[in-house]
Coordinates of C-alpha atoms (C1' of nucleotides) in Angstrom, one line a residue:
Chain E
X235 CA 4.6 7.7 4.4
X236 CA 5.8 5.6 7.4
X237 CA 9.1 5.6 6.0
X238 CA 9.6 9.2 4.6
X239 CA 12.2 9.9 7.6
X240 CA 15.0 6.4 6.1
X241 CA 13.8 7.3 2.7
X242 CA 17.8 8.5 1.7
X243 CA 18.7 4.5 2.9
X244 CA 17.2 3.1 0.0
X245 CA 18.3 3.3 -3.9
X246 CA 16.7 5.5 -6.3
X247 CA 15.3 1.8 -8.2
X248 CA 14.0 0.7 -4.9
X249 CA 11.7 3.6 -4.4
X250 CA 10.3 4.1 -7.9
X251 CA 9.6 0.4 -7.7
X252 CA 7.8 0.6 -4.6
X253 CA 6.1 3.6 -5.9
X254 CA 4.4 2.5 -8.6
X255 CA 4.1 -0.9 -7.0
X256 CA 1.7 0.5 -4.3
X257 CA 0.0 2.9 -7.0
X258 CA -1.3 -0.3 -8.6
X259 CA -1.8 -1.8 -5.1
X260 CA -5.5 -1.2 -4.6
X261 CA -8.0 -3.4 -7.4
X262 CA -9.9 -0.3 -7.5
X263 CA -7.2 1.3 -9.5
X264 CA -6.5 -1.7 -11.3
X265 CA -10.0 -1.8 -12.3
X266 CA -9.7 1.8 -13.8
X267 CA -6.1 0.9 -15.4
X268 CA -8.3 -2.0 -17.5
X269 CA -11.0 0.3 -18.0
X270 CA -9.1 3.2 -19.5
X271 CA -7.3 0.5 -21.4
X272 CA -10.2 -0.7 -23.2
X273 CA -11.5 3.0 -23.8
X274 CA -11.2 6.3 -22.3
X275 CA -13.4 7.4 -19.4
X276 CA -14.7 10.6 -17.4
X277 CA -14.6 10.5 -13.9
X278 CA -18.5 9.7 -14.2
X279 CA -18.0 7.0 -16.4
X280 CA -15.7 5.2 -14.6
X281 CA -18.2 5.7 -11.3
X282 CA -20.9 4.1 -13.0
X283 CA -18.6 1.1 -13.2
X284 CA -17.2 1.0 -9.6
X285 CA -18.6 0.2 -6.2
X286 CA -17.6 3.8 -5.2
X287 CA -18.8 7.0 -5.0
X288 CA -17.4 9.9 -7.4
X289 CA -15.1 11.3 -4.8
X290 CA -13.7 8.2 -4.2
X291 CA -13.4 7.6 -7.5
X292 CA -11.2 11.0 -7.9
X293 CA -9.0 10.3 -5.6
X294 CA -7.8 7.3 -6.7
X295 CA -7.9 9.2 -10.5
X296 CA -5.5 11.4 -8.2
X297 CA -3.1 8.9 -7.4
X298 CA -2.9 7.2 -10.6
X299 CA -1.9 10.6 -12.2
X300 CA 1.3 11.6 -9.6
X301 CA 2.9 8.4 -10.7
X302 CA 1.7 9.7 -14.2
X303 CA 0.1 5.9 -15.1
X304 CA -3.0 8.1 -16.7
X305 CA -3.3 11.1 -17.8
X306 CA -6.4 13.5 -17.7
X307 CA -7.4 16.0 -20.4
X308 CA -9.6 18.9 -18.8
X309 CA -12.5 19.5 -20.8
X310 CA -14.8 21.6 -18.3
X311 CA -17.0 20.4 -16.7
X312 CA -15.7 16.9 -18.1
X313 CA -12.3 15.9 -17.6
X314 CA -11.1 12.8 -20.0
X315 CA -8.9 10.1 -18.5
X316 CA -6.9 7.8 -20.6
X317 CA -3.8 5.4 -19.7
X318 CA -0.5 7.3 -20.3
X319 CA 0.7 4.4 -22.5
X320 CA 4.6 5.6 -22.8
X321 CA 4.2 5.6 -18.6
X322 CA 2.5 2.3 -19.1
X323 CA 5.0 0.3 -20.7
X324 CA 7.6 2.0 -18.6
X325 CA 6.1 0.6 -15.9
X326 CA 5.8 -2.4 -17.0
X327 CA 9.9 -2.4 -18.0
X328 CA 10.7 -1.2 -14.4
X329 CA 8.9 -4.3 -12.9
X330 CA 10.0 -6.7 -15.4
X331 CA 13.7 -5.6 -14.8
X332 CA 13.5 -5.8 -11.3
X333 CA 12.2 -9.4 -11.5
X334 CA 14.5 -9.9 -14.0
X335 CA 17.5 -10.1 -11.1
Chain N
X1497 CA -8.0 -3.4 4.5
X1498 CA -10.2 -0.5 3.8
X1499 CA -11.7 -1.8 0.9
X1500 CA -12.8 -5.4 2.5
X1501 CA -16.2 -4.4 2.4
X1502 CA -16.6 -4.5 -1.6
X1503 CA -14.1 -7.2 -1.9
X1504 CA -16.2 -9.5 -4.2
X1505 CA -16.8 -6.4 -6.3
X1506 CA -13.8 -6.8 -7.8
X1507 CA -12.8 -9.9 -10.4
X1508 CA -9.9 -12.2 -8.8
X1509 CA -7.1 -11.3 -11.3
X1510 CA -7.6 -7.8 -10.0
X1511 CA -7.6 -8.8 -6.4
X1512 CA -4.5 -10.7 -7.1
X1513 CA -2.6 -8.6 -9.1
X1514 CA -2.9 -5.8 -6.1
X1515 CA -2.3 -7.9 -3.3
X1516 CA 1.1 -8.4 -5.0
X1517 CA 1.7 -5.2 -6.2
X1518 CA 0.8 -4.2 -2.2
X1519 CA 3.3 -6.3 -1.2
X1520 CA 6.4 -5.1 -2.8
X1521 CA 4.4 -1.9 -2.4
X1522 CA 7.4 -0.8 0.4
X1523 CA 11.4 0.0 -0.3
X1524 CA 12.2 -1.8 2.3
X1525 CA 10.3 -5.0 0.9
X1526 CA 11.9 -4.6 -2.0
X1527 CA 15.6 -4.8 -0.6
X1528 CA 14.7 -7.6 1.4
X1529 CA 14.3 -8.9 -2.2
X1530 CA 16.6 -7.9 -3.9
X1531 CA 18.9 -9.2 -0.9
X1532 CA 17.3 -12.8 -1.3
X1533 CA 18.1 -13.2 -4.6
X1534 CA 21.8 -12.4 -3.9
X1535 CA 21.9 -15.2 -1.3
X1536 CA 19.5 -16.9 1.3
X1537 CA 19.9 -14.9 4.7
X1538 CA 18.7 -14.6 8.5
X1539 CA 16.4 -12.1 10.1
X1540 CA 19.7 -10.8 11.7
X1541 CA 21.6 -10.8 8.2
X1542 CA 19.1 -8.4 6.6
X1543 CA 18.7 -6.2 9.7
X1544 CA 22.4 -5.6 9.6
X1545 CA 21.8 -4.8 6.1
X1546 CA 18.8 -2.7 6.4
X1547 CA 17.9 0.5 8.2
X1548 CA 15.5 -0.9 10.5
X1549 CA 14.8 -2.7 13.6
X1550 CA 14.5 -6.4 14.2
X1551 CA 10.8 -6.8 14.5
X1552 CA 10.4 -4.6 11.7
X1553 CA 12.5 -6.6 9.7
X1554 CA 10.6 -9.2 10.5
X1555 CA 7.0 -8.2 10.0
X1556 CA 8.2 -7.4 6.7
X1557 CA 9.2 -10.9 6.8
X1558 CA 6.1 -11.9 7.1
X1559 CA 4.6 -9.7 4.4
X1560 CA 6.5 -11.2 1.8
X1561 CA 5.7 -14.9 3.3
X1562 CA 1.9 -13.8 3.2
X1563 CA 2.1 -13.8 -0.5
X1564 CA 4.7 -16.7 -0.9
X1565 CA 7.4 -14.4 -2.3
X1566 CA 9.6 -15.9 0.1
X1567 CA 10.3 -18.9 2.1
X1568 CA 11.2 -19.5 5.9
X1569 CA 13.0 -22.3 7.0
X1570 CA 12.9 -22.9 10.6
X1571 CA 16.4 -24.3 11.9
X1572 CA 15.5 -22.6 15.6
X1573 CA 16.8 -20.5 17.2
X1574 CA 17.7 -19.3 12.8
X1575 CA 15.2 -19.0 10.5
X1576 CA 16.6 -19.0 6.9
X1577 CA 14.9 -17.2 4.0
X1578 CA 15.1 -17.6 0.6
X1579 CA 13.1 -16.5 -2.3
X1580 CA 10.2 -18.3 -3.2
X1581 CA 11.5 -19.0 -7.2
X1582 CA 8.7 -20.1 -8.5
X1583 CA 6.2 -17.5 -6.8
X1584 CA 8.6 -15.0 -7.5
X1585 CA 8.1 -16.1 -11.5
X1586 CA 4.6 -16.1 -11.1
X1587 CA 4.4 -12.9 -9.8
X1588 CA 6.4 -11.8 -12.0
X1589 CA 4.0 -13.5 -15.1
X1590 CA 0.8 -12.3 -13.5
X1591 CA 2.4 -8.5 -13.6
X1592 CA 3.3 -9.1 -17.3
X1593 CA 0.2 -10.7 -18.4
X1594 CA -1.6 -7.1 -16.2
X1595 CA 0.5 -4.9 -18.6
X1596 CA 0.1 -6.8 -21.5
X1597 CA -3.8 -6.1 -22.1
Chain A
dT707 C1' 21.9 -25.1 34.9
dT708 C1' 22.9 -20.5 33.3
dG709 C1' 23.7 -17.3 29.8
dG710 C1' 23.7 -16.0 25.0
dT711 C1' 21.5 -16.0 20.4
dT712 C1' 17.8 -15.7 17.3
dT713 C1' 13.4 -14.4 15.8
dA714 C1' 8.3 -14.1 16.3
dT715 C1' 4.9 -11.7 18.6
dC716 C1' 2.6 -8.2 21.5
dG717 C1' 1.6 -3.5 22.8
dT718 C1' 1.6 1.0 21.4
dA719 C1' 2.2 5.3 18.9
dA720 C1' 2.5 7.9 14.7
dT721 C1' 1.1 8.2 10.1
dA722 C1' -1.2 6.8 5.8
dT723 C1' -5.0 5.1 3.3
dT724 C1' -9.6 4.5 2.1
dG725 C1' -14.2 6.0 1.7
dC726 C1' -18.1 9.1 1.9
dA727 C1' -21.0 13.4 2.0
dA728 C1' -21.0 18.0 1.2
dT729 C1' -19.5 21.7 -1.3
dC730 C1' -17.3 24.7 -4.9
dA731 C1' -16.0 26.0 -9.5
dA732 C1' -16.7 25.7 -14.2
dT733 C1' -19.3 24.7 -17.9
dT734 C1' -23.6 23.6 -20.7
dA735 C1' -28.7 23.4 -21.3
dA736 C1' -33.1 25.3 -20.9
Chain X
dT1053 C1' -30.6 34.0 -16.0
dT1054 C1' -31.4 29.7 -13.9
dA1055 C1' -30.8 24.9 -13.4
dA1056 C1' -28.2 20.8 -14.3
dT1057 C1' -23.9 18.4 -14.9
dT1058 C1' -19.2 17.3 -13.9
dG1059 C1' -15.3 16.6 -11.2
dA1060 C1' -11.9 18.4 -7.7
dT1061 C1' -11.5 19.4 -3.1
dT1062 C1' -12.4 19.5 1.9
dG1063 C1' -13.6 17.6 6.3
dC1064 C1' -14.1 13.7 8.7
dA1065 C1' -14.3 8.8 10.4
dA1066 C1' -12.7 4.2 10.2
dT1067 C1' -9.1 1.2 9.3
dA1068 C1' -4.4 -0.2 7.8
dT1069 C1' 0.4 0.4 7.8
dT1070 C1' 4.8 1.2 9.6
dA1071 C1' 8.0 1.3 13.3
dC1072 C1' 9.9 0.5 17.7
dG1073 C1' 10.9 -1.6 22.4
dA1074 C1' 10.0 -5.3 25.3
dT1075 C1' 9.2 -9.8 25.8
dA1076 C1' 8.7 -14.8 25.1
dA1077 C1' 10.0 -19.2 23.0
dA1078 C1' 13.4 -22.1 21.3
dC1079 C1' 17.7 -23.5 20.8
dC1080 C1' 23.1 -23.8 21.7
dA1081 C1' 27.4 -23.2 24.5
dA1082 C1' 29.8 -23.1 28.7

DNA sequence: TTGGTTTATCGTAATATTGCAATCAATTAA
DNA sequence: TTAATTGATTGCAATATTACGATAAACCAA
């Protein structure tokens, strides 16, 4: 990132919150966060659903998965995404503490 | 941004919810925050306080206004920010109500 | 008026992100 | 075996983001 070389100048809870802040900064992976909440998906299946084409698709499967939001069970050729709820709700205590104060 | 061209592919709640999430989507963003809700401050009392220059300071600035998480008032040649309470609340309910279904 | 302070904006460079088509590897179906 | 399916990866192009220095505009102090 733009900021990799002044990363050491910010906290530890600054960066995981900007982290999984800009994971969930595209609607295309907040569209497959409520997808995979209401059912688990294969890559395919989340394509049919989205405007974008499969590799488009696995990368942002990709990035979902480094800041471990989802979690993907290979089943070759298939490869089952669901939401990583413990990550999930993490998450979701992260944000709500730093709003908190 | 990259994905303008499917923009109205996507429900509002999801465009919302990652334009936010984009926003505090950088380290720096969020100590610019985090400094705000300590006290209301100058461009020039958050770039003594921050590992950047001025104008970066305050294009990030202007980030954070973009979305209403902050507040500039002008008192030229000073412009004091503060947060934006009640965006900041709302942002903070919209992320909620995201990870609660 | 002149000089100092403050901050927004412009220009530019470096890097990151987004998106697609094409391809490869791994499996299943015929 | 051969063909089809699935999804990760690669290569590439377009665009966005991040950062900085320089500058301009707006004010205050001397």
């Amino acid at each position: 990132m733009g900021f990799s070389s002044s990363l050491s100048s910010y906290s530890i809870s600054q960066l995981e919150v900007s982290k999984v802040a800009r994971a969930i900064g595209h609607p295309a992976r907040i569209a497959i966060l409520e997808l995979l909440f209401k059912k688990d998906c294969t890559c395919n299946d989340l394509v049919s659903q989205l405007p974008l084409a499969q590799s488009t698709v696995s990368q942002h499967l990709k990035e979902l998965r480094k800041v471990r939001l989802i979690h993907g069970l290979d089943m070759p050729p298939k490869t089952i995404y669901s939401l990583n709820k413990q990550a999930y709700s993490q998450v979701q205590v992260l944000l709500n503490s730093f709003f908190q104060c």
